[in-house]
């Protein structure tokens, strides 16, 4: 294999086994798609109505308008914001599921679930301004759930989503209010995008993009509530040491991978795996049941339970190729349909669980909150049965894993800082930003994408920024990339951090009792947990009395791919962050849209997108953005 597909050593180790087993991987299919459609790449193909499909000639020699008269600007803007709506729908559906479960818990109808973190629930109630006096925990839970669900269904959309107003700096809310982009209702914001992009409706590209911003901000709301309510139900993460990469799949265990996004399923699978451990041992697996994570569900259980992470998005098929994965249990999002064909080459059970996410060839065990425990038990038993069918001749275990620390929720970061200054926890962080020991903060987010070498840009950019004393946070498959590469460890801090960053991370780590520095990159969780980083930034901004677009904080998605990433990137820009993309977005067919998103939007929100595919240059540009912000603050 001459071409490098991945920076992940385990992937390199496993690809020849995939080939030998006749498994087609994402990289094989990517090659077969080459060359990819130039019109689609530029965003100038419109398939919205059946007069088309229409394509605009990017060279100006052929048609400049679709059959209805839509030009490249309108087509590109419509395509982009439909993607944002898709991402918003995905995140907020997840959030709604959690809110509805909280409601069922409050009605004592969701057996198997409890409120594990009462303090978090109460702090959310406070945040939402809900009275707690004279209310027991279940009544508070009910009130929080109802107030949250109101953000999905509110009749009067001129009233802001509560989770929007209550989680962002006042100045930011006012700024976005003036632009008319504050969402009042998540479902309505998504529906509005579908309506305004219908044939013959909104044709003004700038107006369309403003609609996209509003929807992306609804995405922020859906993510913020998903994160906080998950914490209330399953516990707020605290730092935990675990391992990452395909080597976490063990020979002498029943290996179950939880893959997808929503902790409602994976948490119960973990519970039932513990309950049924003896059965696995009886079946011959002397190490019992070994639950491992893939993608964001992997991040969720890694953060809360220290469950090891098997891999991130692009290498999900290779978890099956180890030949020792007995079940892959999936819920929603980022699950490759190809898994059905891959598992056919092995003994692995592929188990779908959600009525909205079925894959032909998989076993479907329907999961609902009322029957959650029973379904989770069924799933674990299917895995034990599959283990008995495992073919030792087809086992290709990896020996590659790295230590990874996860669990840096906002609360955990504040707790670590409190060890330095109990009276004013944010002060040590702020002081070190002001004195330049920490130049700024970069949040890495987003996916893998076969358009670029897997994990490479994440790790390369991070090493550059570490040396320049930038504090780094990560979520989603970006966090997976760092965990697998061993960059979420104190050792990585020793090896790569610049002197002043190292000193700060060491002082905080030691004060917090870690007997060493904090990890080089702090694992903040899954993609919905990007809002944890906003909570930290908002706390800092409120403390010094500035808006978010003044802070030396930037975001980076070096391998973005999904519609969810489009939504996240857009709200990051809307909240005022310089936002790096390492993959060229499908918008270049419109100079106007490209200009608005990379330049014009600066005047509106203070944030902007920039594209840089070369990691060193991307790191330099991120640093440049941070230094510009520092200069603006006069620090
Ligand atoms: Ni985020 Fe998580 Fe990964 Fe991308 Fe998919 S798993 S929600 S979308 S691929 S980071």
Coordinates of C-alpha atoms and ligand atoms in Angstrom, one line a residue:
X1 CA 0.0 0.0 0.0
X2 CA 1.8 3.1 -1.2
X3 CA -0.7 5.8 -0.4
X4 CA -1.0 6.9 3.2
X5 CA -4.6 6.7 4.4
X6 CA -4.2 7.2 8.1
X7 CA -1.8 8.4 10.7
X8 CA -3.3 5.8 13.1
X9 CA -0.8 3.0 13.6
X10 CA -3.5 0.5 14.4
X11 CA -5.3 1.3 11.1
X12 CA -2.1 0.8 9.2
X13 CA -1.7 -2.6 11.0
X14 CA -5.3 -3.6 10.3
X15 CA -5.8 -2.6 6.6
X16 CA -3.8 -5.6 5.2
X17 CA -6.1 -7.9 7.2
X18 CA -9.1 -6.2 5.8
X19 CA -7.7 -6.8 2.3
X20 CA -7.0 -10.5 3.1
X21 CA -10.5 -11.0 4.4
X22 CA -12.0 -9.4 1.3
X23 CA -13.4 -6.5 3.2
X24 CA -14.0 -3.3 1.3
X25 CA -13.2 -0.3 3.5
X26 CA -14.2 3.3 3.4
X27 CA -10.9 4.0 1.7
X28 CA -11.5 1.5 -1.1
X29 CA -14.9 3.0 -1.7
X30 CA -13.4 6.5 -1.6
X31 CA -11.0 5.5 -4.3
X32 CA -13.8 4.1 -6.4
X33 CA -15.6 7.4 -6.3
X34 CA -12.7 9.3 -7.9
X35 CA -12.9 11.6 -9.5
X36 CA -15.7 13.1 -7.5
X37 CA -18.3 15.3 -9.1
X38 CA -16.9 18.8 -9.7
X39 CA -20.3 20.4 -9.6
X40 CA -21.1 18.8 -6.2
X41 CA -17.7 19.7 -4.9
X42 CA -18.4 23.4 -5.7
X43 CA -21.9 23.2 -4.4
X44 CA -23.5 24.3 -7.7
X45 CA -25.6 21.2 -8.4
X46 CA -29.3 21.7 -7.4
X47 CA -31.6 18.7 -6.9
X48 CA -34.3 20.5 -5.0
X49 CA -37.0 20.1 -7.6
X50 CA -37.7 17.7 -10.4
X51 CA -37.3 20.3 -13.2
X52 CA -33.6 19.5 -12.5
X53 CA -31.1 18.4 -11.6
X54 CA -29.5 21.7 -12.6
X55 CA -25.9 22.5 -12.8
X56 CA -24.2 25.9 -13.1
X57 CA -21.1 26.0 -15.3
X58 CA -18.3 27.2 -13.0
X59 CA -16.2 28.4 -16.0
X60 CA -18.9 30.8 -17.1
X61 CA -19.2 29.2 -20.5
X62 CA -22.4 27.1 -20.0
X63 CA -25.6 27.8 -18.0
X64 CA -25.4 30.4 -15.3
X65 CA -28.9 29.6 -14.0
X66 CA -31.0 26.6 -13.1
X67 CA -34.3 26.0 -14.8
X68 CA -36.2 28.1 -12.2
X69 CA -33.7 30.9 -12.6
X70 CA -31.7 30.3 -9.4
X71 CA -28.1 31.3 -9.8
X72 CA -24.9 29.8 -8.3
X73 CA -25.2 32.0 -5.2
X74 CA -28.7 30.9 -4.4
X75 CA -28.0 27.3 -5.1
X76 CA -24.8 27.2 -3.0
X77 CA -26.5 29.0 -0.1
X78 CA -29.6 26.7 -0.2
X79 CA -27.4 23.6 -0.3
X80 CA -25.3 24.7 2.6
X81 CA -28.2 25.7 4.9
X82 CA -30.1 22.5 4.2
X83 CA -26.9 20.7 5.5
X84 CA -27.1 22.9 8.6
X85 CA -30.7 22.0 9.1
X86 CA -29.8 18.3 8.8
X87 CA -27.1 18.6 11.4
X88 CA -29.4 20.6 13.7
X89 CA -32.1 17.9 13.3
X90 CA -29.7 15.2 14.2
X91 CA -28.3 16.9 17.3
X92 CA -31.6 18.2 18.6
X93 CA -33.4 14.9 18.0
X94 CA -30.7 13.4 20.4
X95 CA -31.3 16.2 22.8
X96 CA -35.1 15.8 22.7
X97 CA -34.8 12.1 23.4
X98 CA -32.8 13.0 26.6
X99 CA -35.3 15.6 27.6
X100 CA -38.2 13.3 27.1
X101 CA -36.4 10.6 29.2
X102 CA -35.9 13.2 32.0
X103 CA -39.6 13.8 31.9
X104 CA -40.3 10.0 32.1
X105 CA -37.9 9.8 35.0
X106 CA -39.8 12.6 36.8
X107 CA -42.9 10.5 36.2
X108 CA -41.1 7.4 37.5
X109 CA -41.8 5.7 34.2
X110 CA -38.2 5.1 32.9
X111 CA -37.0 2.0 34.7
X112 CA -33.2 1.7 34.5
X113 CA -32.6 5.4 34.6
X114 CA -32.1 7.7 37.5
X115 CA -30.9 11.2 38.2
X116 CA -27.3 10.4 39.1
X117 CA -26.2 14.0 39.5
X118 CA -28.7 15.9 41.6
X119 CA -26.4 18.9 41.9
X120 CA -26.2 19.3 38.2
X121 CA -30.0 19.0 37.8
X122 CA -30.4 21.7 40.4
X123 CA -27.9 24.0 38.8
X124 CA -29.7 23.6 35.5
X125 CA -32.9 24.5 37.2
X126 CA -31.3 27.6 38.6
X127 CA -29.8 28.5 35.2
X128 CA -33.3 28.2 33.6
X129 CA -34.7 30.3 36.5
X130 CA -37.0 27.6 37.7
X131 CA -38.1 27.7 41.4
X132 CA -37.0 24.8 43.5
X133 CA -38.3 25.6 46.9
X134 CA -40.8 23.1 48.1
X135 CA -40.2 20.8 45.1
X136 CA -38.6 17.4 45.4
X137 CA -36.0 16.1 43.0
X138 CA -38.6 14.6 40.7
X139 CA -40.7 17.7 40.5
X140 CA -37.5 19.7 39.7
X141 CA -36.7 17.2 37.0
X142 CA -40.2 17.5 35.6
X143 CA -40.0 21.3 35.5
X144 CA -36.5 21.2 33.8
X145 CA -37.8 18.7 31.2
X146 CA -40.9 20.8 30.5
X147 CA -39.0 24.1 30.2
X148 CA -36.5 22.3 27.9
X149 CA -39.1 20.8 25.7
X150 CA -40.6 24.2 25.4
X151 CA -37.5 25.2 23.4
X152 CA -38.5 22.6 20.8
X153 CA -42.2 23.4 20.5
X154 CA -42.7 27.1 21.7
X155 CA -45.7 28.6 19.9
X156 CA -44.5 32.2 20.1
X157 CA -41.2 32.1 18.2
X158 CA -40.5 35.7 19.0
X159 CA -39.5 34.5 22.6
X160 CA -35.9 33.3 22.6
X161 CA -35.0 29.7 23.4
X162 CA -34.3 29.6 27.2
X163 CA -31.2 27.6 26.7
X164 CA -29.9 30.3 24.3
X165 CA -30.4 33.3 26.6
X166 CA -29.3 31.5 29.8
X167 CA -26.0 30.1 28.5
X168 CA -24.4 32.9 26.5
X169 CA -23.1 36.4 27.4
X170 CA -25.7 39.1 27.4
X171 CA -23.9 41.1 24.8
X172 CA -23.8 38.1 22.5
X173 CA -27.5 37.6 22.8
X174 CA -28.2 41.2 22.1
X175 CA -25.9 41.2 19.1
X176 CA -27.6 38.2 17.6
X177 CA -31.0 39.5 18.5
X178 CA -30.3 42.6 16.4
X179 CA -29.5 40.4 13.4
X180 CA -32.8 38.6 13.9
X181 CA -31.2 35.2 14.2
X182 CA -32.1 34.1 17.7
X183 CA -34.1 30.9 17.6
X184 CA -37.3 30.7 19.5
X185 CA -38.0 27.1 18.7
X186 CA -35.7 24.4 17.5
X187 CA -38.1 22.4 15.4
X188 CA -39.5 25.6 13.9
X189 CA -36.0 26.7 12.9
X190 CA -35.3 23.4 11.1
X191 CA -38.7 23.5 9.4
X192 CA -38.1 27.1 8.4
X193 CA -35.0 26.1 6.5
X194 CA -36.8 23.4 4.6
X195 CA -39.6 25.9 3.8
X196 CA -37.4 28.8 2.7
X197 CA -35.2 26.6 0.5
X198 CA -38.2 25.1 -1.4
X199 CA -38.4 25.8 -5.1
X200 CA -39.4 29.4 -5.7
X201 CA -39.0 30.7 -2.1
X202 CA -35.9 32.5 -0.7
X203 CA -33.5 33.4 -3.4
X204 CA -31.4 36.0 -1.7
X205 CA -28.1 34.3 -0.7
X206 CA -27.4 36.6 2.2
X207 CA -30.9 36.2 3.6
X208 CA -30.5 32.4 3.2
X209 CA -27.2 32.4 5.1
X210 CA -28.8 34.4 7.9
X211 CA -31.5 31.7 8.0
X212 CA -28.6 29.2 8.2
X213 CA -27.1 31.1 11.2
X214 CA -30.5 31.0 13.0
X215 CA -30.8 27.3 12.5
X216 CA -27.2 26.7 13.6
X217 CA -27.9 28.6 16.7
X218 CA -30.9 26.3 17.3
X219 CA -28.3 23.5 16.9
X220 CA -26.3 25.1 19.7
X221 CA -29.4 25.1 21.9
X222 CA -30.1 21.4 21.1
X223 CA -26.5 20.5 22.0
X224 CA -26.3 22.5 25.1
X225 CA -29.4 20.9 26.6
X226 CA -28.4 17.4 25.5
X227 CA -25.1 17.8 27.3
X228 CA -26.4 19.2 30.6
X229 CA -29.4 16.9 30.8
X230 CA -27.2 13.9 30.1
X231 CA -24.9 15.0 32.9
X232 CA -28.0 15.2 35.2
X233 CA -29.1 11.7 34.3
X234 CA -25.7 9.9 33.9
X235 CA -23.4 12.1 36.0
X236 CA -21.1 15.0 35.1
X237 CA -17.8 13.7 33.9
X238 CA -14.7 13.9 36.0
X239 CA -11.1 13.1 34.9
X240 CA -10.6 9.4 34.3
X241 CA -7.7 7.4 33.0
X242 CA -8.4 4.9 30.3
X243 CA -7.0 3.6 27.0
X244 CA -7.7 4.2 23.3
X245 CA -7.2 2.4 20.0
X246 CA -8.0 -1.0 18.5
X247 CA -5.8 -2.8 20.9
X248 CA -8.5 -2.4 23.6
X249 CA -10.4 -5.2 21.9
X250 CA -9.3 -8.3 23.9
X251 CA -9.0 -11.9 22.9
X252 CA -10.3 -13.5 26.2
X253 CA -13.4 -11.3 26.5
X254 CA -16.8 -10.9 25.0
X255 CA -16.1 -7.6 23.2
X256 CA -19.1 -5.3 22.7
X257 CA -18.6 -2.0 20.8
X258 CA -21.1 0.8 21.5
X259 CA -21.3 3.0 18.5
X260 CA -23.3 6.1 17.6
X261 CA -24.3 9.0 19.8
X262 CA -26.9 8.9 22.4
X263 CA -25.8 7.8 25.9
X264 CA -29.4 6.5 26.6
X265 CA -28.5 3.2 25.0
X266 CA -24.8 2.8 25.7
X267 CA -25.2 3.6 29.5
X268 CA -27.6 0.7 29.9
X269 CA -25.5 -1.6 27.8
X270 CA -22.6 -0.9 30.2
X271 CA -24.9 -1.6 33.2
X272 CA -26.2 -4.8 31.8
X273 CA -22.7 -5.9 30.7
X274 CA -21.7 -5.7 34.3
X275 CA -24.7 -7.6 35.5
X276 CA -24.2 -10.4 32.9
X277 CA -20.4 -10.6 33.3
X278 CA -20.6 -14.1 34.9
X279 CA -22.6 -15.4 31.9
X280 CA -19.7 -14.4 29.6
X281 CA -17.2 -16.1 31.8
X282 CA -19.4 -19.2 31.8
X283 CA -19.4 -19.1 28.0
X284 CA -15.6 -19.3 28.1
X285 CA -14.5 -15.7 28.0
X286 CA -12.3 -15.6 31.1
X287 CA -12.0 -11.8 31.1
X288 CA -15.8 -11.4 31.0
X289 CA -17.4 -8.7 29.1
X290 CA -15.3 -5.8 27.6
X291 CA -17.3 -2.9 26.4
X292 CA -15.5 -0.5 24.1
X293 CA -16.6 2.7 22.4
X294 CA -16.6 4.0 18.8
X295 CA -17.3 7.6 17.7
X296 CA -19.3 9.9 20.0
X297 CA -21.1 7.2 22.1
X298 CA -17.5 6.0 22.7
X299 CA -16.7 9.5 24.0
X300 CA -19.7 9.6 26.2
X301 CA -19.0 6.4 28.0
X302 CA -15.3 7.1 28.0
X303 CA -15.9 10.4 29.8
X304 CA -18.3 9.0 32.4
X305 CA -17.1 5.5 32.9
X306 CA -13.6 5.2 31.6
X307 CA -14.7 2.7 29.0
X308 CA -11.8 2.4 26.5
X309 CA -12.2 3.9 23.1
X310 CA -11.7 1.5 20.2
X311 CA -11.6 4.0 17.4
X312 CA -13.1 7.0 15.7
X313 CA -15.3 7.4 12.7
X314 CA -13.1 6.5 9.7
X315 CA -11.8 3.2 11.1
X316 CA -15.1 1.8 12.6
X317 CA -15.1 -1.0 10.1
X318 CA -11.7 -2.1 11.3
X319 CA -13.0 -2.8 14.8
X320 CA -15.0 -5.6 13.1
X321 CA -11.9 -6.7 11.1
X322 CA -10.1 -7.6 14.3
X323 CA -12.3 -10.7 14.2
X324 CA -12.7 -10.5 17.9
X325 CA -15.6 -8.0 18.1
X326 CA -18.6 -10.0 19.1
X327 CA -21.2 -7.3 18.8
X328 CA -21.4 -3.8 17.4
X329 CA -24.4 -2.0 19.0
X330 CA -25.5 1.1 17.2
X331 CA -28.0 3.8 17.8
X332 CA -27.9 6.9 15.5
X333 CA -25.5 8.9 13.3
X334 CA -22.1 8.3 11.8
X335 CA -22.8 4.5 11.5
X336 CA -21.5 3.3 8.1
X337 CA -24.1 1.1 6.4
X338 CA -21.1 -0.9 5.1
X339 CA -20.8 -2.5 8.6
X340 CA -23.5 -5.0 7.5
X341 CA -21.2 -6.3 4.7
X342 CA -18.1 -6.2 6.9
X343 CA -19.7 -8.2 9.7
X344 CA -20.8 -10.9 7.2
X345 CA -17.1 -11.8 6.8
X346 CA -16.9 -12.5 10.6
X347 CA -19.1 -13.7 13.4
X348 CA -19.9 -10.2 14.7
X349 CA -23.5 -9.3 15.5
X350 CA -24.4 -5.9 14.2
X351 CA -27.3 -4.7 16.3
X352 CA -29.5 -1.7 15.4
X353 CA -31.7 -0.2 18.1
X354 CA -33.5 2.8 17.0
X355 CA -36.7 2.9 14.8
X356 CA -35.1 5.7 12.8
X357 CA -31.9 3.9 12.1
X358 CA -32.1 0.4 10.7
X359 CA -29.5 -1.3 8.4
X360 CA -30.5 -4.2 6.2
X361 CA -28.6 -7.3 7.3
X362 CA -28.4 -6.1 11.0
X363 CA -30.3 -7.6 13.9
X364 CA -32.8 -5.1 15.2
X365 CA -33.5 -4.9 18.9
X366 CA -35.9 -2.0 19.5
X367 CA -34.8 0.2 22.3
X368 CA -37.2 2.5 24.2
X369 CA -36.9 4.0 27.6
X370 CA -39.7 1.9 29.1
X371 CA -38.1 -1.4 28.0
X372 CA -34.5 -0.2 28.0
X373 CA -33.2 -2.6 30.6
X374 CA -34.8 -5.6 28.9
X375 CA -33.4 -4.6 25.5
X376 CA -29.9 -4.0 26.8
X377 CA -30.0 -7.4 28.4
X378 CA -31.0 -8.9 25.1
X379 CA -28.2 -7.1 23.3
X380 CA -25.6 -8.3 25.8
X381 CA -26.9 -11.9 25.5
X382 CA -26.7 -11.7 21.7
X383 CA -23.0 -10.7 22.1
X384 CA -22.3 -13.7 24.4
X385 CA -23.9 -16.0 21.8
X386 CA -21.9 -14.5 19.1
X387 CA -18.7 -15.0 21.1
X388 CA -19.3 -18.7 21.0
X389 CA -19.2 -18.6 17.2
X390 CA -16.0 -16.6 17.1
X391 CA -13.5 -18.2 14.6
X392 CA -9.9 -18.0 16.0
X393 CA -8.5 -18.4 12.5
X394 CA -10.0 -15.0 11.6
X395 CA -8.8 -13.1 14.7
X396 CA -6.4 -10.3 13.9
X397 CA -5.9 -8.5 17.2
X398 CA -4.1 -5.2 17.3
X399 CA -1.5 -4.6 20.1
X400 CA -1.7 -0.8 19.7
X401 CA -3.3 1.3 22.5
X402 CA -2.4 4.5 24.2
X403 CA -3.2 5.8 27.7
X404 CA -5.8 8.6 27.5
X405 CA -7.3 10.9 30.1
X406 CA -10.9 12.0 29.5
X407 CA -13.6 13.6 31.5
X408 CA -12.8 17.3 31.4
X409 CA -16.3 18.7 31.7
X410 CA -16.6 22.4 32.5
X411 CA -17.2 21.5 36.1
X412 CA -14.1 19.3 36.2
X413 CA -12.0 22.1 34.8
X414 CA -13.3 24.5 37.3
X415 CA -12.7 22.0 40.1
X416 CA -9.1 21.6 39.0
X417 CA -8.6 25.3 38.9
X418 CA -10.3 25.6 42.3
X419 CA -7.4 23.7 43.7
X420 CA -5.2 26.6 42.8
X421 CA -7.6 29.3 43.9
X422 CA -10.7 28.1 45.7
X423 CA -12.2 31.6 46.0
X424 CA -11.9 32.6 42.4
X425 CA -11.3 29.4 40.3
X426 CA -11.2 31.2 36.9
X427 CA -8.6 33.6 38.1
X428 CA -5.5 31.3 37.5
X429 CA -6.6 30.6 34.0
X430 CA -7.4 34.2 33.2
X431 CA -4.2 35.5 34.8
X432 CA -2.1 33.0 32.7
X433 CA -3.9 34.1 29.5
X434 CA -3.4 37.8 30.4
X435 CA 0.3 37.3 31.2
X436 CA 0.8 35.3 28.0
X437 CA 1.8 32.0 29.6
X438 CA -1.2 30.7 27.7
X439 CA -1.5 32.5 24.4
X440 CA -5.1 31.4 23.9
X441 CA -7.4 28.5 23.6
X442 CA -8.2 26.3 20.6
X443 CA -11.1 23.9 20.5
X444 CA -10.7 21.0 18.1
X445 CA -13.9 19.4 16.9
X446 CA -15.3 17.4 14.1
X447 CA -15.0 14.3 12.2
X448 CA -12.6 12.2 10.1
X449 CA -12.8 12.6 6.3
X450 CA -11.1 10.3 3.7
X451 CA -10.3 13.4 1.7
X452 CA -7.4 13.8 4.1
X453 CA -5.1 11.4 5.9
X454 CA -7.0 10.2 9.0
X455 CA -6.0 12.0 12.2
X456 CA -2.9 13.5 10.7
X457 CA -4.0 17.1 10.6
X458 CA -5.4 17.0 14.1
X459 CA -2.1 15.7 15.6
X460 CA 0.1 17.9 13.4
X461 CA -1.7 21.1 14.2
X462 CA -1.9 20.2 17.9
X463 CA 1.9 19.7 18.2
X464 CA 2.6 23.0 16.6
X465 CA 0.1 24.9 18.9
X466 CA 1.4 23.1 22.0
X467 CA 4.9 24.4 21.3
X468 CA 3.4 27.9 21.0
X469 CA 1.7 27.6 24.4
X470 CA -1.9 27.3 23.3
X471 CA -4.3 25.5 25.6
X472 CA -6.2 22.9 23.7
X473 CA -9.6 21.3 24.1
X474 CA -11.1 18.5 22.0
X475 CA -14.4 16.7 21.4
X476 CA -15.9 14.2 19.0
X477 CA -13.7 12.2 16.6
X478 CA -11.0 14.9 17.0
X479 CA -10.8 13.8 20.7
X480 CA -10.6 10.2 19.4
X481 CA -7.7 11.1 17.2
X482 CA -5.8 12.7 20.1
X483 CA -6.6 9.8 22.5
X484 CA -5.4 7.2 20.0
X485 CA -2.2 9.2 19.4
X486 CA -1.4 9.4 23.0
X487 CA -1.7 13.2 23.1
X488 CA -4.3 13.2 26.0
X489 CA -1.7 12.4 28.6
X490 CA 0.7 14.2 31.0
X491 CA 3.5 12.7 29.1
X492 CA 2.4 14.5 26.0
X493 CA 2.5 17.7 28.0
X494 CA 6.0 17.0 29.0
X495 CA 7.0 16.2 25.4
X496 CA 5.2 18.8 23.4
X497 CA 4.1 21.8 25.5
X498 CA 6.0 25.0 25.3
X499 CA 7.7 26.0 28.6
X500 CA 5.0 28.4 29.9
X501 CA 2.1 26.1 29.0
X502 CA 3.9 23.2 30.6
X503 CA 4.4 25.2 33.8
X504 CA 0.7 26.2 34.0
X505 CA -0.6 22.7 33.2
X506 CA 1.8 21.3 35.8
X507 CA 0.8 23.8 38.5
X508 CA -2.9 23.0 38.0
X509 CA -2.4 19.3 37.7
X510 CA -0.3 19.1 40.9
X511 CA -2.7 21.3 42.8
X512 CA -5.5 19.1 41.7
X513 CA -3.7 16.1 43.0
X514 CA -2.8 14.5 39.7
X515 CA 0.9 14.4 40.7
X516 CA 1.9 15.7 37.3
X517 CA 0.7 18.0 34.6
X518 CA -2.8 18.1 33.1
X519 CA -2.9 16.3 29.7
X520 CA -1.7 18.3 26.7
X521 CA -5.2 18.3 25.3
X522 CA -8.3 18.2 27.5
X523 CA -11.0 15.7 26.4
X524 CA -14.3 17.5 26.8
X525 CA -16.5 14.8 25.4
X526 CA -18.7 14.0 22.3
X527 CA -19.7 16.5 19.6
X528 CA -22.7 17.7 21.5
X529 CA -20.3 18.5 24.3
X530 CA -18.8 21.3 22.3
X531 CA -21.1 23.4 24.3
X532 CA -19.0 22.7 27.3
X533 CA -16.2 24.7 25.7
X534 CA -18.7 27.5 25.1
X535 CA -19.6 27.4 28.8
X536 CA -15.9 27.9 29.7
X537 CA -15.5 30.7 27.2
X538 CA -18.7 32.4 28.4
X539 CA -17.5 32.2 32.0
X540 CA -14.3 33.8 31.0
X541 CA -16.0 36.5 28.9
X542 CA -18.4 37.3 31.7
X543 CA -15.6 37.5 34.2
X544 CA -13.8 40.2 32.2
X545 CA -16.9 41.8 30.9
X546 CA -16.3 41.3 27.2
X547 CA -18.2 39.5 24.4
X548 CA -17.0 36.1 23.1
X549 CA -15.6 37.6 19.9
X550 CA -12.9 39.4 21.9
X551 CA -11.4 36.3 23.6
X552 CA -8.3 34.7 22.2
X553 CA -10.3 31.6 21.5
X554 CA -10.6 29.8 18.1
X555 CA -12.1 26.6 16.8
X556 CA -10.6 24.0 14.4
X557 CA -12.2 21.2 12.4
X558 CA -9.4 19.7 10.4
X559 CA -11.4 16.8 9.0
X560 CA -15.0 18.0 9.0
X561 CA -17.4 15.9 7.1
X562 CA -20.9 15.7 8.5
X563 CA -23.9 18.0 8.4
X564 CA -23.6 18.2 12.2
X565 CA -20.1 19.7 11.7
X566 CA -21.6 22.3 9.3
X567 CA -24.1 23.3 12.0
X568 CA -21.4 23.4 14.7
X569 CA -19.0 25.4 12.6
X570 CA -21.7 27.9 11.7
X571 CA -22.7 28.4 15.3
X572 CA -19.0 28.8 16.3
X573 CA -18.7 31.6 13.8
X574 CA -22.0 33.1 14.9
X575 CA -20.7 33.1 18.5
X576 CA -17.7 35.0 17.3
X577 CA -15.0 32.4 16.9
X578 CA -12.4 32.3 14.1
X579 CA -13.1 28.8 12.8
X580 CA -10.7 26.7 10.8
X581 CA -11.7 24.0 8.3
X582 CA -9.1 21.6 7.0
X583 CA -11.4 20.3 4.3
X584 CA -12.6 22.6 1.5
X585 CA -16.3 23.2 2.1
X586 CA -18.7 22.7 -0.8
X587 CA -19.4 26.4 -1.4
X588 CA -16.7 27.6 -3.7
X589 CA -19.1 27.7 -6.6
X590 CA -20.4 31.0 -5.2
X591 CA -17.9 33.8 -4.7
X592 CA -20.5 35.7 -2.8
X593 CA -21.2 32.9 -0.3
X594 CA -17.5 32.2 0.1
X595 CA -16.8 35.9 0.8
X596 CA -19.7 36.3 3.3
X597 CA -18.6 33.3 5.3
X598 CA -14.9 34.1 5.3
X599 CA -15.0 37.9 5.5
X600 CA -18.4 39.6 5.6
X601 CA -19.7 37.7 8.6
X602 CA -16.9 39.2 10.6
X603 CA -18.8 42.5 10.7
X604 CA -21.9 40.8 11.9
X605 CA -20.7 38.3 14.5
X606 CA -17.0 38.9 14.9
X607 CA -16.4 35.2 13.9
X608 CA -15.4 33.9 10.4
X609 CA -14.4 30.7 8.6
X610 CA -11.0 30.1 7.2
X611 CA -9.9 27.1 5.1
X612 CA -6.4 25.7 5.3
X613 CA -5.6 22.1 4.3
X614 CA -1.9 22.2 5.2
X615 CA -1.5 21.6 9.0
X616 CA 1.5 23.8 9.7
X617 CA -0.1 26.7 7.9
X618 CA -3.4 26.0 9.7
X619 CA -1.6 26.1 13.0
X620 CA 0.1 29.4 12.1
X621 CA -3.3 30.9 11.0
X622 CA -5.0 29.8 14.3
X623 CA -2.2 31.3 16.2
X624 CA -2.4 34.5 14.2
X625 CA -6.2 34.7 14.9
X626 CA -5.4 34.3 18.6
X627 CA -2.7 37.0 18.6
X628 CA -5.0 39.4 16.8
X629 CA -7.5 38.9 19.6
X630 CA -4.8 39.4 22.2
X631 CA -3.8 42.7 20.5
X632 CA -7.5 43.7 20.5
X633 CA -7.6 43.2 24.3
X634 CA -4.3 45.0 24.7
X635 CA -2.6 41.9 26.3
Ligands
LIG1 NI1 -19.3 14.6 15.4 FE1 -19.8 12.3 16.5 FE2 -17.4 11.8 14.6 FE3 -18.1 13.7 13.1 FE4 -19.6 11.7 13.5 S1 -19.0 10.7 15.5 S2 -21.1 13.9 16.5 S3 -20.2 14.0 13.3 S4 -17.8 11.6 12.6 S5 -17.1 14.0 15.0

